[in-house]
Amino acid sequence: MNILLTGGAGFIGSNLAQYLLKTYPNDKVITFDKLTYAGNLESLKSVEGNSSHIFIKGDICDAPLVRKTFKDYDIDAVLHLAAESHVDRSILGPKEFIETNVMGTFTLLEEAKNAWGSGSENVFVNVSTDEVYGSLGKTGAFTELTPYAPNSPYSASKASADHLVRSYFHTFGLKVITTHCSNNYGAFQFPEKLIPVIILNALARKKLPIYGDGLNIRDWIHVLDHARGIDVALRSGKAGEVYNFGADAEWTNIDLVRFICSELDELRPATDTRPYSDLIEFVKDRPGHDQRYAIDSSKAKTELGWSPENDFKTAMRSTIKWYLDNLDWTERVKSGEYISYYAENYKDR
Ligand code: NAD
Ligand code: TDX
């Protein structure tokens, strides 16, 4: 297969590119990425020079370039991950989320439809999020039948994209599959999301910002379990279907941050010997902060034969070690735009 992987220089995309190239040496992966602040070729270093990998710097909203890419590389599958992905940024400035997540997805759908023609068996996998389902109370979990109720501009833009994707199946017969995954952790996550922020702030002895009371719950999955899920959806999923992926690892934010602190106390004890948890500070809550996410992945388990392989605590320990061993990566990706953005918007953190 010649796979068009959008957003392949981001966190999940770069893990997925590495996974695909290792697992399917006969497939070609054409990574298409705008290299925004969140995308970095540093994350694809391990596949540099691999003759099965092609990198194209481009914007998914650029229809002529997307068209040319379909033609030049004879694309026969799309894994669509390119997105503006950070909820806090969508609150500060939603426009780019609408452009990339909505208009960009629309552009890709149009170009796939036109390039492949009617009756094509080629598959378009749309990588979405559990956040489109909104917020849960104390019990229950999102299934593929949970009604959409997005609460942030980010999740609203992802929900809009999902609806467009669905419409291309029903109206034009494009073979689409949408996946919804819970919060990912692992190597190469940009240091604006909770886990890398906590690890790096702790090492720098900066405060560890917890929004609100810290009792919001997220359901964590290792990024490589998600990558395998996307791959299995592409190869074994049914067109027009939706699959949820999660690993049954619900944590309150405060418990998770305390766990990371205790791991760091062991792995890299602070020079003043004070526990890292002393740095925890409760800060102003995120507006519209969803209380709880939890994913029911029984459909992916029964229909795709997928299940998560990583135990949360073990894989979380490896993730912390990865950051400790790759501080140069974090320094490099944090240069430039990231710094000015944070200086402006996160003065009090
Ligand atoms: P990320 O922000 O780390 O990476 C996004 C990538 O998309 C970057 O490389 C960026 O340069 C690229 N990109 C952005 N705008 C683009 C454009 N207009 N054209 C081309 N490329 C562009 O995000 P991530 O965490 O890796 O998430 C990847 C996908 O998975 C997103 O669609 C996200 O909604 C979804 N998702 C993420 C999570 C999670 O926990 N991170 C969970 C569920 C679903
Ligand atoms: O500094 C912080 N302090 C804090 O308490 C940050 C960055 C976050 N939080 C809280 C907010 C959330 O309850 O931690 C939780 C996780 O926050 P994020 O890492 O920003 O992730 P979240 O908002 O849950 O969204 C993530 O998972 C679903 C990804 O960013 C999305 O792209 C994905 O769709």
PDB file of C-alpha atoms in Angstrom, residues 32-238:
ATOM      1  CA  PHE A  32       2.292  14.973   4.793  1.00  0.00           C
ATOM      2  CA  ASP A  33       2.724  17.624   7.460  1.00  0.00           C
ATOM      3  CA  LYS A  34       2.727  21.417   7.685  1.00  0.00           C
ATOM      4  CA  LEU A  35       5.314  21.376  10.479  1.00  0.00           C
ATOM      5  CA  THR A  36       3.395  23.730  12.753  1.00  0.00           C
ATOM      6  CA  TYR A  37       4.818  24.409  16.233  1.00  0.00           C
ATOM      7  CA  ALA A  38       3.630  20.871  17.134  1.00  0.00           C
ATOM      8  CA  GLY A  39       5.195  19.052  14.196  1.00  0.00           C
ATOM      9  CA  ASN A  40       8.878  18.385  14.073  1.00  0.00           C
ATOM     10  CA  LEU A  41      11.152  16.374  11.824  1.00  0.00           C
ATOM     11  CA  GLU A  42      13.207  15.593  14.924  1.00  0.00           C
ATOM     12  CA  SER A  43      10.446  13.125  15.807  1.00  0.00           C
ATOM     13  CA  LEU A  44      11.007  11.239  12.528  1.00  0.00           C
ATOM     14  CA  LYS A  45      14.799  10.977  12.821  1.00  0.00           C
ATOM     15  CA  SER A  46      14.691   7.199  13.269  1.00  0.00           C
ATOM     16  CA  VAL A  47      13.095   6.759   9.811  1.00  0.00           C
ATOM     17  CA  GLU A  48      15.285   9.294   8.022  1.00  0.00           C
ATOM     18  CA  GLY A  49      16.829   7.674   4.965  1.00  0.00           C
ATOM     19  CA  ASN A  50      14.302   4.812   4.936  1.00  0.00           C
ATOM     20  CA  SER A  51      13.496   4.382   1.238  1.00  0.00           C
ATOM     21  CA  SER A  52       9.874   3.447   2.079  1.00  0.00           C
ATOM     22  CA  HIS A  53       9.318   6.830   3.712  1.00  0.00           C
ATOM     23  CA  ILE A  54       8.644  10.097   1.922  1.00  0.00           C
ATOM     24  CA  PHE A  55       8.137  13.401   3.675  1.00  0.00           C
ATOM     25  CA  ILE A  56       6.143  16.236   2.146  1.00  0.00           C
ATOM     26  CA  LYS A  57       5.901  19.579   3.888  1.00  0.00           C
ATOM     27  CA  GLY A  58       2.426  20.837   3.132  1.00  0.00           C
ATOM     28  CA  ASP A  59      -0.870  22.139   4.428  1.00  0.00           C
ATOM     29  CA  ILE A  60      -3.897  19.820   4.162  1.00  0.00           C
ATOM     30  CA  CYS A  61      -5.928  22.914   3.189  1.00  0.00           C
ATOM     31  CA  ASP A  62      -3.772  23.293   0.045  1.00  0.00           C
ATOM     32  CA  ALA A  63      -5.974  21.422  -2.459  1.00  0.00           C
ATOM     33  CA  PRO A  64      -3.566  21.543  -5.446  1.00  0.00           C
ATOM     34  CA  LEU A  65      -0.709  20.125  -3.353  1.00  0.00           C
ATOM     35  CA  VAL A  66      -2.921  17.405  -1.859  1.00  0.00           C
ATOM     36  CA  ARG A  67      -4.130  16.548  -5.404  1.00  0.00           C
ATOM     37  CA  LYS A  68      -0.559  16.360  -6.677  1.00  0.00           C
ATOM     38  CA  THR A  69       0.425  14.110  -3.764  1.00  0.00           C
ATOM     39  CA  PHE A  70      -2.404  11.647  -4.495  1.00  0.00           C
ATOM     40  CA  LYS A  71      -1.282  11.535  -8.133  1.00  0.00           C
ATOM     41  CA  ASP A  72       2.502  11.474  -7.692  1.00  0.00           C
ATOM     42  CA  TYR A  73       2.460   8.698  -5.095  1.00  0.00           C
ATOM     43  CA  ASP A  74      -0.549   6.734  -6.283  1.00  0.00           C
ATOM     44  CA  ILE A  75      -2.074   6.894  -2.809  1.00  0.00           C
ATOM     45  CA  ASP A  76      -4.333   3.988  -1.909  1.00  0.00           C
ATOM     46  CA  ALA A  77      -5.025   4.620   1.779  1.00  0.00           C
ATOM     47  CA  VAL A  78      -5.264   7.707   3.992  1.00  0.00           C
ATOM     48  CA  LEU A  79      -4.529   7.855   7.708  1.00  0.00           C
ATOM     49  CA  HIS A  80      -5.677  11.335   8.633  1.00  0.00           C
ATOM     50  CA  LEU A  81      -4.145  12.663  11.851  1.00  0.00           C
ATOM     51  CA  ALA A  82      -3.177  16.245  10.958  1.00  0.00           C
ATOM     52  CA  ALA A  83      -4.941  18.605  13.329  1.00  0.00           C
ATOM     53  CA  GLU A  84      -4.649  21.420  15.754  1.00  0.00           C
ATOM     54  CA  SER A  85      -4.850  19.269  18.858  1.00  0.00           C
ATOM     55  CA  HIS A  86      -4.484  21.310  22.040  1.00  0.00           C
ATOM     56  CA  VAL A  87      -7.705  22.253  23.877  1.00  0.00           C
ATOM     57  CA  ASP A  88      -6.151  25.271  25.662  1.00  0.00           C
ATOM     58  CA  ARG A  89      -5.018  26.785  22.367  1.00  0.00           C
ATOM     59  CA  SER A  90      -8.507  26.302  20.909  1.00  0.00           C
ATOM     60  CA  ILE A  91      -9.869  28.422  23.757  1.00  0.00           C
ATOM     61  CA  LEU A  92      -7.329  31.189  23.141  1.00  0.00           C
ATOM     62  CA  GLY A  93      -7.706  31.114  19.340  1.00  0.00           C
ATOM     63  CA  PRO A  94     -10.174  28.763  17.628  1.00  0.00           C
ATOM     64  CA  LYS A  95      -9.684  29.965  14.023  1.00  0.00           C
ATOM     65  CA  GLU A  96      -6.786  27.659  13.128  1.00  0.00           C
ATOM     66  CA  PHE A  97      -8.791  24.741  14.538  1.00  0.00           C
ATOM     67  CA  ILE A  98     -11.633  25.455  12.138  1.00  0.00           C
ATOM     68  CA  GLU A  99      -9.236  25.913   9.228  1.00  0.00           C
ATOM     69  CA  THR A 100      -7.151  22.781   9.721  1.00  0.00           C
ATOM     70  CA  ASN A 101      -9.585  20.422  11.423  1.00  0.00           C
ATOM     71  CA  VAL A 102     -12.684  21.292   9.401  1.00  0.00           C
ATOM     72  CA  MET A 103     -11.515  22.801   6.097  1.00  0.00           C
ATOM     73  CA  GLY A 104      -8.408  20.602   5.979  1.00  0.00           C
ATOM     74  CA  THR A 105     -10.449  17.433   6.474  1.00  0.00           C
ATOM     75  CA  PHE A 106     -12.926  18.618   3.846  1.00  0.00           C
ATOM     76  CA  THR A 107     -10.062  19.218   1.378  1.00  0.00           C
ATOM     77  CA  LEU A 108      -8.645  15.730   1.958  1.00  0.00           C
ATOM     78  CA  LEU A 109     -12.070  14.117   1.534  1.00  0.00           C
ATOM     79  CA  GLU A 110     -12.670  15.947  -1.742  1.00  0.00           C
ATOM     80  CA  GLU A 111      -9.252  15.039  -3.108  1.00  0.00           C
ATOM     81  CA  ALA A 112      -9.551  11.390  -2.034  1.00  0.00           C
ATOM     82  CA  LYS A 113     -12.998  11.149  -3.634  1.00  0.00           C
ATOM     83  CA  ASN A 114     -11.786  12.700  -6.889  1.00  0.00           C
ATOM     84  CA  ALA A 115      -8.509  10.769  -7.034  1.00  0.00           C
ATOM     85  CA  TRP A 116     -10.059   7.375  -6.261  1.00  0.00           C
ATOM     86  CA  GLY A 117     -13.339   7.647  -8.197  1.00  0.00           C
ATOM     87  CA  SER A 118     -16.591   5.877  -7.430  1.00  0.00           C
ATOM     88  CA  GLY A 119     -16.534   2.226  -6.438  1.00  0.00           C
ATOM     89  CA  SER A 120     -12.934   2.388  -5.187  1.00  0.00           C
ATOM     90  CA  GLU A 121     -12.024   0.019  -2.332  1.00  0.00           C
ATOM     91  CA  ASN A 122      -9.382   2.424  -0.988  1.00  0.00           C
ATOM     92  CA  VAL A 123      -9.872   3.387   2.647  1.00  0.00           C
ATOM     93  CA  PHE A 124      -9.791   6.792   4.392  1.00  0.00           C
ATOM     94  CA  VAL A 125      -9.235   6.510   8.152  1.00  0.00           C
ATOM     95  CA  ASN A 126     -10.232   9.615  10.099  1.00  0.00           C
ATOM     96  CA  VAL A 127      -8.487   9.737  13.483  1.00  0.00           C
ATOM     97  CA  SER A 128     -10.829  11.444  15.919  1.00  0.00           C
ATOM     98  CA  THR A 129     -11.048  11.800  19.664  1.00  0.00           C
ATOM     99  CA  ASP A 130     -13.269  10.751  22.552  1.00  0.00           C
ATOM    100  CA  GLU A 131     -13.753  14.457  23.319  1.00  0.00           C
ATOM    101  CA  VAL A 132     -16.477  14.707  20.648  1.00  0.00           C
ATOM    102  CA  TYR A 133     -18.732  12.755  23.039  1.00  0.00           C
ATOM    103  CA  GLY A 134     -18.504  15.481  25.702  1.00  0.00           C
ATOM    104  CA  SER A 135     -18.189  14.855  29.423  1.00  0.00           C
ATOM    105  CA  LEU A 136     -19.248  11.877  31.569  1.00  0.00           C
ATOM    106  CA  GLY A 137     -20.664  11.778  35.081  1.00  0.00           C
ATOM    107  CA  LYS A 138     -19.268   9.441  37.746  1.00  0.00           C
ATOM    108  CA  THR A 139     -20.177   6.232  35.899  1.00  0.00           C
ATOM    109  CA  GLY A 140     -20.454   4.842  32.375  1.00  0.00           C
ATOM    110  CA  ALA A 141     -18.195   4.987  29.329  1.00  0.00           C
ATOM    111  CA  PHE A 142     -18.413   6.312  25.777  1.00  0.00           C
ATOM    112  CA  THR A 143     -19.508   3.781  23.165  1.00  0.00           C
ATOM    113  CA  GLU A 144     -19.687   4.292  19.412  1.00  0.00           C
ATOM    114  CA  LEU A 145     -23.392   5.086  19.901  1.00  0.00           C
ATOM    115  CA  THR A 146     -22.913   7.883  22.443  1.00  0.00           C
ATOM    116  CA  PRO A 147     -24.397  11.101  21.007  1.00  0.00           C
ATOM    117  CA  TYR A 148     -21.972  13.880  20.144  1.00  0.00           C
ATOM    118  CA  ALA A 149     -21.754  16.752  22.674  1.00  0.00           C
ATOM    119  CA  PRO A 150     -18.471  18.612  22.094  1.00  0.00           C
ATOM    120  CA  ASN A 151     -17.675  21.294  24.665  1.00  0.00           C
ATOM    121  CA  SER A 152     -14.482  22.994  23.445  1.00  0.00           C
ATOM    122  CA  PRO A 153     -13.715  24.644  20.104  1.00  0.00           C
ATOM    123  CA  TYR A 154     -11.192  21.818  19.596  1.00  0.00           C
ATOM    124  CA  SER A 155     -13.718  19.029  20.103  1.00  0.00           C
ATOM    125  CA  ALA A 156     -16.360  20.936  18.119  1.00  0.00           C
ATOM    126  CA  SER A 157     -13.949  21.194  15.180  1.00  0.00           C
ATOM    127  CA  LYS A 158     -13.153  17.450  15.415  1.00  0.00           C
ATOM    128  CA  ALA A 159     -16.889  16.675  15.607  1.00  0.00           C
ATOM    129  CA  SER A 160     -17.508  18.786  12.485  1.00  0.00           C
ATOM    130  CA  ALA A 161     -14.788  16.866  10.659  1.00  0.00           C
ATOM    131  CA  ASP A 162     -16.318  13.533  11.759  1.00  0.00           C
ATOM    132  CA  HIS A 163     -19.710  14.553  10.361  1.00  0.00           C
ATOM    133  CA  LEU A 164     -18.171  15.517   7.016  1.00  0.00           C
ATOM    134  CA  VAL A 165     -16.350  12.180   6.901  1.00  0.00           C
ATOM    135  CA  ARG A 166     -19.587  10.314   7.597  1.00  0.00           C
ATOM    136  CA  SER A 167     -21.378  12.271   4.868  1.00  0.00           C
ATOM    137  CA  TYR A 168     -18.775  11.292   2.251  1.00  0.00           C
ATOM    138  CA  PHE A 169     -19.547   7.642   2.976  1.00  0.00           C
ATOM    139  CA  HIS A 170     -23.304   7.984   2.775  1.00  0.00           C
ATOM    140  CA  THR A 171     -23.416  10.463  -0.110  1.00  0.00           C
ATOM    141  CA  PHE A 172     -20.422   9.538  -2.271  1.00  0.00           C
ATOM    142  CA  GLY A 173     -19.602   5.983  -1.186  1.00  0.00           C
ATOM    143  CA  LEU A 174     -16.062   6.925  -0.044  1.00  0.00           C
ATOM    144  CA  LYS A 175     -14.804   4.059   2.150  1.00  0.00           C
ATOM    145  CA  VAL A 176     -14.279   5.875   5.440  1.00  0.00           C
ATOM    146  CA  ILE A 177     -13.613   4.672   8.978  1.00  0.00           C
ATOM    147  CA  THR A 178     -13.545   6.958  12.028  1.00  0.00           C
ATOM    148  CA  THR A 179     -11.671   6.087  15.215  1.00  0.00           C
ATOM    149  CA  HIS A 180     -12.104   7.717  18.624  1.00  0.00           C
ATOM    150  CA  CYS A 181      -9.313   7.389  21.113  1.00  0.00           C
ATOM    151  CA  SER A 182      -8.821   8.502  24.693  1.00  0.00           C
ATOM    152  CA  ASN A 183      -5.807  10.472  26.011  1.00  0.00           C
ATOM    153  CA  ASN A 184      -2.481   9.204  24.659  1.00  0.00           C
ATOM    154  CA  TYR A 185       0.873   9.150  26.475  1.00  0.00           C
ATOM    155  CA  GLY A 186       4.303   8.095  25.286  1.00  0.00           C
ATOM    156  CA  ALA A 187       7.421   9.349  23.532  1.00  0.00           C
ATOM    157  CA  PHE A 188       7.454  12.499  21.373  1.00  0.00           C
ATOM    158  CA  GLN A 189       4.428  14.227  22.925  1.00  0.00           C
ATOM    159  CA  PHE A 190       4.761  17.973  22.578  1.00  0.00           C
ATOM    160  CA  PRO A 191       5.459  19.644  25.926  1.00  0.00           C
ATOM    161  CA  GLU A 192       2.163  21.504  26.231  1.00  0.00           C
ATOM    162  CA  LYS A 193       0.058  18.473  27.181  1.00  0.00           C
ATOM    163  CA  LEU A 194      -0.300  17.443  30.822  1.00  0.00           C
ATOM    164  CA  ILE A 195       2.254  14.615  31.090  1.00  0.00           C
ATOM    165  CA  PRO A 196       5.300  16.238  29.438  1.00  0.00           C
ATOM    166  CA  VAL A 197       4.478  19.588  31.104  1.00  0.00           C
ATOM    167  CA  ILE A 198       4.591  17.920  34.521  1.00  0.00           C
ATOM    168  CA  ILE A 199       7.806  15.967  33.857  1.00  0.00           C
ATOM    169  CA  LEU A 200       9.687  18.936  32.419  1.00  0.00           C
ATOM    170  CA  ASN A 201       8.425  21.512  34.919  1.00  0.00           C
ATOM    171  CA  ALA A 202       9.360  19.183  37.777  1.00  0.00           C
ATOM    172  CA  LEU A 203      12.902  18.761  36.470  1.00  0.00           C
ATOM    173  CA  ALA A 204      13.203  22.547  36.111  1.00  0.00           C
ATOM    174  CA  ARG A 205      11.728  22.946  39.614  1.00  0.00           C
ATOM    175  CA  LYS A 206       8.893  25.038  38.236  1.00  0.00           C
ATOM    176  CA  LYS A 207       5.373  24.822  39.545  1.00  0.00           C
ATOM    177  CA  LEU A 208       3.201  21.889  38.438  1.00  0.00           C
ATOM    178  CA  PRO A 209      -0.062  23.526  37.338  1.00  0.00           C
ATOM    179  CA  ILE A 210      -3.224  21.556  38.085  1.00  0.00           C
ATOM    180  CA  TYR A 211      -6.373  23.053  36.637  1.00  0.00           C
ATOM    181  CA  GLY A 212      -9.267  23.468  39.086  1.00  0.00           C
ATOM    182  CA  ASP A 213      -9.458  20.871  41.855  1.00  0.00           C
ATOM    183  CA  GLY A 214      -7.493  18.199  39.961  1.00  0.00           C
ATOM    184  CA  LEU A 215     -10.389  15.757  40.143  1.00  0.00           C
ATOM    185  CA  ASN A 216     -11.089  15.689  36.400  1.00  0.00           C
ATOM    186  CA  ILE A 217     -10.593  12.174  35.046  1.00  0.00           C
ATOM    187  CA  ARG A 218      -8.837  11.130  31.844  1.00  0.00           C
ATOM    188  CA  ASP A 219      -8.601   7.562  30.477  1.00  0.00           C
ATOM    189  CA  TRP A 220      -4.992   6.955  29.358  1.00  0.00           C
ATOM    190  CA  ILE A 221      -3.690   4.763  26.543  1.00  0.00           C
ATOM    191  CA  HIS A 222      -0.134   4.215  25.336  1.00  0.00           C
ATOM    192  CA  VAL A 223       0.446   5.807  21.936  1.00  0.00           C
ATOM    193  CA  LEU A 224       1.659   2.539  20.369  1.00  0.00           C
ATOM    194  CA  ASP A 225      -1.552   0.769  21.395  1.00  0.00           C
ATOM    195  CA  HIS A 226      -3.409   3.574  19.624  1.00  0.00           C
ATOM    196  CA  ALA A 227      -1.115   3.243  16.581  1.00  0.00           C
ATOM    197  CA  ARG A 228      -1.895  -0.493  16.362  1.00  0.00           C
ATOM    198  CA  GLY A 229      -5.590   0.347  16.632  1.00  0.00           C
ATOM    199  CA  ILE A 230      -5.456   2.790  13.711  1.00  0.00           C
ATOM    200  CA  ASP A 231      -3.548   0.237  11.649  1.00  0.00           C
ATOM    201  CA  VAL A 232      -5.976  -2.591  12.404  1.00  0.00           C
ATOM    202  CA  ALA A 233      -8.917  -0.294  11.607  1.00  0.00           C
ATOM    203  CA  LEU A 234      -7.352   0.375   8.194  1.00  0.00           C
ATOM    204  CA  ARG A 235      -6.661  -3.281   7.414  1.00  0.00           C
ATOM    205  CA  SER A 236      -9.650  -5.010   9.046  1.00  0.00           C
ATOM    206  CA  GLY A 237     -12.256  -2.310   9.713  1.00  0.00           C
ATOM    207  CA  LYS A 238     -15.561  -2.106   7.887  1.00  0.00           C
TER     208      LYS A 238
END
